[in-house]
């Protein structure tokens, strides 16, 4: 990296209510968290540029990625690229969205969101990358435009995402999100203002099964009992609507009950695991008001709502990795 550098940042996210049902048009309640991904954007090393090796180049520290990623020569993906194919394709997408000038850039990515855990690490990286590029070229980028560009990159990571991840991450704060039309990518977002400081413990229940895989496996299961699954999705949608009201009224105990009911539905949908169920149950026994998985499930992160001292719940949820706290904040107004 040489010369002037620009920083793009984006937070991770949690889904408090509504994962999976949101893919079928139901509302979801999601919030950004105070962990995130930072991308330092600068010109590639002159020697690298002179030897004309393909760019852009992405290197990372501390987020578990391979150390260097660069796209492959066109038409020959596996022979000359470096790093996981999905990331190389995402970098190619970034070039097509932001222009050939991006090939001269180096991205140094660092972050503190556990990756592949349902906390939005890929969407945060996409938003941070598009922000980094625009800052580097000193161009304005609204949160809505950051979300739109990041969505194109998210499609590479996740197939046909509902948009809840990158929208929450690009706008920040707490949102009630709904995808109105998958074809035209029309979405509706309503910022929410929690009445009380709302503290959640996040624990890790083993490796995440992968969002695209979890969504398509559920779609296949639902084909056998379409009406039943539609009822479940609607039930989850009502929970998200009700949860939005309770959050703004500050009724934490009722919010916790809704988390437990939402978790029951997620278990019925087949996206929970014994490790998730046991972590939820341990969190409740340690005093949590409610607990559920967050994200696609099949492993990944579990949320527990606490009121008062979070230490016993933190301890109960530090099974596979240390659990940590997140707090819900009102959205940052642009
Ligand atoms: O990528 P994750 O684990 O945060 O899951 C996203 C939420 C889903 O509803 C499962 C998928 C989607 O596209 O909304």
Short mmCIF file of C-alpha atoms and ligand atoms in Angstrom, two decimals, residues 13 15 18-23 117-120 122 154 158 160-165 177 179 208 210-212 214-215 294-297, ligand 1:
data_model
loop_
_atom_site.label_atom_id
_atom_site.label_comp_id
_atom_site.label_asym_id
_atom_site.label_seq_id
_atom_site.Cartn_x
_atom_site.Cartn_y
_atom_site.Cartn_z
CA UNK A 13 -25.78 -6.87 12.95
CA UNK A 15 -31.64 -10.13 13.94
CA UNK A 18 -37.82 -12.55 11.83
CA UNK A 19 -34.91 -14.40 10.17
CA UNK A 20 -36.00 -16.79 7.41
CA UNK A 21 -39.60 -15.47 7.42
CA UNK A 22 -38.14 -12.20 6.05
CA UNK A 23 -37.16 -14.08 2.86
CA UNK A 117 -21.81 -16.80 12.57
CA UNK A 118 -24.94 -14.91 11.51
CA UNK A 119 -23.61 -11.55 12.72
CA UNK A 120 -23.31 -10.01 9.26
CA UNK A 122 -19.88 -10.59 4.87
CA UNK A 154 -24.06 -9.98 -1.01
CA UNK A 158 -25.59 -15.54 -0.25
CA UNK A 160 -30.75 -14.29 -3.09
CA UNK A 161 -30.59 -12.55 0.29
CA UNK A 162 -33.66 -10.75 1.65
CA UNK A 163 -31.54 -7.64 2.12
CA UNK A 164 -32.02 -7.39 5.88
CA UNK A 165 -28.28 -7.78 6.60
CA UNK A 177 -37.21 -4.26 7.66
CA UNK A 179 -38.78 -6.87 1.51
CA UNK A 208 -22.77 -21.81 11.09
CA UNK A 210 -24.05 -21.25 5.68
CA UNK A 211 -26.92 -18.88 4.89
CA UNK A 212 -27.54 -19.86 1.26
CA UNK A 214 -29.90 -23.03 5.21
CA UNK A 215 -32.32 -20.90 3.15
CA UNK A 294 -29.86 -15.05 15.28
CA UNK A 295 -29.22 -15.30 11.53
CA UNK A 296 -29.56 -18.41 9.42
CA UNK A 297 -29.06 -20.93 12.26
O1 LIG B 1 -26.61 -14.40 6.85
P1 LIG B 1 -27.29 -14.55 8.18
O2 LIG B 1 -26.89 -15.75 8.94
O3 LIG B 1 -27.25 -13.27 8.96
O4 LIG B 1 -28.86 -14.79 7.85
C1 LIG B 1 -29.63 -13.81 7.22
C2 LIG B 1 -31.06 -13.96 7.53
C3 LIG B 1 -31.87 -14.94 6.68
O5 LIG B 1 -33.22 -14.55 6.89
C4 LIG B 1 -31.70 -16.37 7.16
C5 LIG B 1 -31.54 -14.89 5.20
C6 LIG B 1 -31.96 -13.61 4.50
O6 LIG B 1 -31.56 -13.43 3.34
O7 LIG B 1 -32.70 -12.80 5.07
#
